[in-house]
Amino acid sequence: MIIREVSEEDLEAFVEDYIKAYSDLKEYKYTLKKDIKNYFKWLYKRDKEGFFVAEVDGKIVGFAAGDANWINSEGEKVLEIHEIFVIPEMRGKGIGTKLIEKLLEYGKKKGLKMVELWVGEKNYKAIEFYKALNFREIGHGGKWIRMIKLLDS
């Protein structure tokens, strides 16, 4: 497996893999391809250095988008994880963990002290995944749970 920075050429793979990854999470996903493409472009524009892709045997199997330019609701600059997914047939192989580790490493490189994300309250597998990586719940907003993790210096 390799993890590399995303490129604009990864757009179509992002759309295809996003649709697969969110097939069972309908209330949390974009449904139109043009919206998914616009989401990719927004993530890329926000922080292309913090946007990563995982490949196995030359096939793209997951993405993770962090944003080191984010200011949270408390006015703190944090690494915001906007997106992370692995296609269903490749889950349980450590790919998501490697993507998170790459994001945490990126946040540290940027001198940030905290990483945060929002996860769907019914996305139970993702919540357990984040908890296993020492993220903790700190609040709710609508159908979302806010989770944070402190970054070691």
C-alpha positions as a LaTeX table, in Angstrom:
\begin{tabular}{lrrr}
\hline
Residue & $x$ (\AA) & $y$ (\AA) & $z$ (\AA) \\
\hline
Met1 & 0.00 & 0.00 & 0.00 \\
Ile2 & 1.14 & 3.51 & $-0.70$ \\
Ile3 & $-0.30$ & 6.77 & 0.54 \\
Arg4 & 0.37 & 9.84 & $-1.52$ \\
Glu5 & $-0.91$ & 13.36 & $-1.94$ \\
Val6 & $-3.97$ & 13.54 & $-4.13$ \\
Ser7 & $-3.78$ & 15.14 & $-7.57$ \\
Glu8 & $-6.47$ & 16.70 & $-9.73$ \\
Glu9 & $-6.27$ & 13.57 & $-11.91$ \\
Asp10 & $-7.74$ & 11.56 & $-9.01$ \\
Leu11 & $-11.14$ & 13.26 & $-9.38$ \\
Glu12 & $-12.91$ & 10.43 & $-11.22$ \\
Ala13 & $-11.55$ & 7.78 & $-8.83$ \\
Phe14 & $-12.72$ & 9.93 & $-5.90$ \\
Val15 & $-16.26$ & 10.08 & $-7.32$ \\
Glu16 & $-16.38$ & 6.34 & $-8.01$ \\
Asp17 & $-14.96$ & 5.38 & $-4.61$ \\
Tyr18 & $-17.09$ & 7.92 & $-2.73$ \\
Ile19 & $-20.25$ & 6.40 & $-4.21$ \\
Lys20 & $-19.13$ & 2.90 & $-3.15$ \\
Ala21 & $-18.01$ & 3.97 & 0.31 \\
Tyr22 & $-21.23$ & 5.82 & 1.13 \\
Ser23 & $-23.64$ & 3.26 & $-0.33$ \\
Asp24 & $-24.99$ & 2.37 & 3.13 \\
Leu25 & $-24.85$ & 5.89 & 4.63 \\
Lys26 & $-27.45$ & 7.67 & 2.55 \\
Glu27 & $-28.23$ & 10.44 & 5.05 \\
Tyr28 & $-24.63$ & 11.67 & 5.08 \\
Lys29 & $-23.65$ & 11.70 & 1.42 \\
Tyr30 & $-23.83$ & 13.74 & $-1.73$ \\
Thr31 & $-25.98$ & 11.95 & $-4.27$ \\
Leu32 & $-25.25$ & 13.77 & $-7.53$ \\
Lys33 & $-21.94$ & 13.21 & $-9.32$ \\
Lys34 & $-21.57$ & 16.93 & $-9.97$ \\
Asp35 & $-21.89$ & 17.59 & $-6.22$ \\
Ile36 & $-19.27$ & 14.93 & $-5.44$ \\
Lys37 & $-16.94$ & 16.50 & $-8.03$ \\
Asn38 & $-17.50$ & 19.94 & $-6.52$ \\
Tyr39 & $-16.79$ & 18.48 & $-3.06$ \\
Phe40 & $-13.48$ & 17.05 & $-4.33$ \\
Lys41 & $-12.57$ & 20.44 & $-5.80$ \\
Trp42 & $-13.48$ & 22.18 & $-2.53$ \\
Leu43 & $-11.35$ & 19.75 & $-0.51$ \\
Tyr44 & $-8.46$ & 20.18 & $-2.94$ \\
Lys45 & $-8.70$ & 23.97 & $-2.80$ \\
Arg46 & $-8.95$ & 24.03 & 1.02 \\
Asp47 & $-5.64$ & 22.20 & 1.57 \\
Lys48 & $-4.19$ & 20.07 & $-1.22$ \\
Glu49 & $-1.13$ & 19.20 & 0.91 \\
Gly50 & $-3.44$ & 17.54 & 3.44 \\
Phe51 & $-5.48$ & 15.56 & 0.90 \\
Phe52 & $-4.27$ & 11.96 & 0.54 \\
Val53 & $-5.09$ & 8.86 & $-1.47$ \\
Ala54 & $-4.38$ & 5.21 & $-0.62$ \\
Glu55 & $-3.42$ & 2.80 & $-3.38$ \\
Val56 & $-3.11$ & $-0.98$ & $-3.26$ \\
Asp57 & $-1.51$ & $-2.70$ & $-6.25$ \\
Gly58 & $-1.97$ & 0.49 & $-8.29$ \\
Lys59 & $-5.70$ & 0.76 & $-7.52$ \\
Ile60 & $-7.08$ & 3.71 & $-5.56$ \\
Val61 & $-8.98$ & 2.34 & $-2.54$ \\
Gly62 & $-9.41$ & 5.30 & $-0.19$ \\
Phe63 & $-9.09$ & 9.01 & 0.45 \\
Ala64 & $-8.55$ & 11.28 & 3.44 \\
Ala65 & $-8.81$ & 15.06 & 3.41 \\
Gly66 & $-7.40$ & 17.14 & 6.23 \\
Asp67 & $-7.42$ & 20.91 & 6.45 \\
Ala68 & $-4.63$ & 22.64 & 8.38 \\
Asn69 & $-6.17$ & 26.06 & 7.65 \\
Trp70 & $-9.36$ & 25.41 & 9.64 \\
Ile71 & $-10.48$ & 27.61 & 12.53 \\
Asn72 & $-12.91$ & 25.72 & 14.79 \\
Ser73 & $-15.92$ & 27.16 & 16.62 \\
Glu74 & $-13.70$ & 28.12 & 19.58 \\
Gly75 & $-11.46$ & 30.17 & 17.29 \\
Glu76 & $-8.56$ & 27.68 & 17.43 \\
Lys77 & $-6.57$ & 26.62 & 14.39 \\
Val78 & $-6.89$ & 22.83 & 14.16 \\
Leu79 & $-6.47$ & 20.05 & 11.64 \\
Glu80 & $-10.03$ & 19.45 & 10.51 \\
Ile81 & $-10.65$ & 16.05 & 8.94 \\
His82 & $-13.31$ & 16.79 & 6.35 \\
Glu83 & $-13.34$ & 13.35 & 4.76 \\
Ile84 & $-12.01$ & 9.84 & 5.07 \\
Phe85 & $-13.28$ & 6.72 & 3.36 \\
Val86 & $-12.12$ & 3.33 & 2.15 \\
Ile87 & $-14.05$ & 1.31 & $-0.40$ \\
Pro88 & $-16.06$ & $-1.47$ & 1.27 \\
Glu89 & $-14.12$ & $-4.43$ & $-0.15$ \\
Met90 & $-10.85$ & $-3.05$ & 1.29 \\
Arg91 & $-12.06$ & $-2.23$ & 4.80 \\
Gly92 & $-10.55$ & $-4.00$ & 7.79 \\
Lys93 & $-7.06$ & $-4.10$ & 6.26 \\
Gly94 & $-5.56$ & $-1.11$ & 8.10 \\
Ile95 & $-5.96$ & 1.35 & 5.24 \\
Gly96 & $-8.15$ & 3.78 & 7.17 \\
Thr97 & $-5.73$ & 3.68 & 10.09 \\
Lys98 & $-2.79$ & 4.46 & 7.77 \\
Leu99 & $-4.74$ & 7.36 & 6.26 \\
Ile100 & $-5.50$ & 8.76 & 9.73 \\
Glu101 & $-1.86$ & 8.34 & 10.75 \\
Lys102 & $-0.82$ & 10.29 & 7.65 \\
Leu103 & $-3.26$ & 13.07 & 8.57 \\
Leu104 & $-1.99$ & 13.19 & 12.17 \\
Glu105 & 1.60 & 13.35 & 10.93 \\
Tyr106 & 0.58 & 16.20 & 8.61 \\
Gly107 & $-1.09$ & 18.09 & 11.47 \\
Lys108 & 2.05 & 17.78 & 13.59 \\
Lys109 & 4.21 & 18.94 & 10.69 \\
Lys110 & 1.99 & 22.03 & 10.47 \\
Gly111 & 2.51 & 22.68 & 14.19 \\
Leu112 & $-1.10$ & 22.06 & 15.19 \\
Lys113 & $-2.08$ & 20.81 & 18.63 \\
Met114 & $-5.47$ & 19.27 & 17.89 \\
Val115 & $-7.37$ & 17.40 & 15.20 \\
Glu116 & $-11.14$ & 17.34 & 14.99 \\
Leu117 & $-13.84$ & 15.87 & 12.82 \\
Trp118 & $-17.59$ & 15.48 & 12.59 \\
Val119 & $-19.08$ & 12.02 & 12.08 \\
Gly120 & $-22.67$ & 10.98 & 11.44 \\
Glu121 & $-24.35$ & 9.88 & 14.66 \\
Lys122 & $-25.58$ & 6.65 & 12.98 \\
Asn123 & $-22.19$ & 5.87 & 11.43 \\
Tyr124 & $-21.44$ & 3.44 & 14.24 \\
Lys125 & $-18.48$ & 1.72 & 12.57 \\
Ala126 & $-16.72$ & 5.05 & 11.99 \\
Ile127 & $-17.40$ & 6.20 & 15.56 \\
Glu128 & $-15.84$ & 3.01 & 16.94 \\
Phe129 & $-12.93$ & 3.37 & 14.50 \\
Tyr130 & $-12.21$ & 6.90 & 15.75 \\
Lys131 & $-12.58$ & 5.89 & 19.39 \\
Ala132 & $-10.07$ & 3.07 & 18.85 \\
Leu133 & $-7.66$ & 5.77 & 17.62 \\
Asn134 & $-8.23$ & 7.78 & 20.81 \\
Phe135 & $-10.61$ & 10.38 & 19.44 \\
Arg136 & $-13.23$ & 11.45 & 21.96 \\
Glu137 & $-16.72$ & 12.85 & 21.58 \\
Ile138 & $-17.11$ & 16.44 & 22.71 \\
Gly139 & $-20.44$ & 17.53 & 21.29 \\
His140 & $-23.32$ & 17.18 & 18.86 \\
Gly141 & $-24.75$ & 19.31 & 16.09 \\
Gly142 & $-27.86$ & 18.05 & 14.34 \\
Lys143 & $-27.14$ & 14.54 & 13.05 \\
Trp144 & $-23.38$ & 14.94 & 13.63 \\
Ile145 & $-21.02$ & 14.10 & 16.50 \\
Arg146 & $-17.94$ & 16.25 & 17.03 \\
Met147 & $-14.78$ & 14.34 & 17.97 \\
Ile148 & $-11.29$ & 15.57 & 18.80 \\
Lys149 & $-7.83$ & 14.22 & 19.45 \\
Leu150 & $-4.84$ & 16.07 & 20.84 \\
Leu151 & $-1.69$ & 15.84 & 18.77 \\
Asp152 & 1.54 & 14.98 & 20.55 \\
Ser153 & 4.32 & 17.40 & 19.75 \\
\hline
\end{tabular}
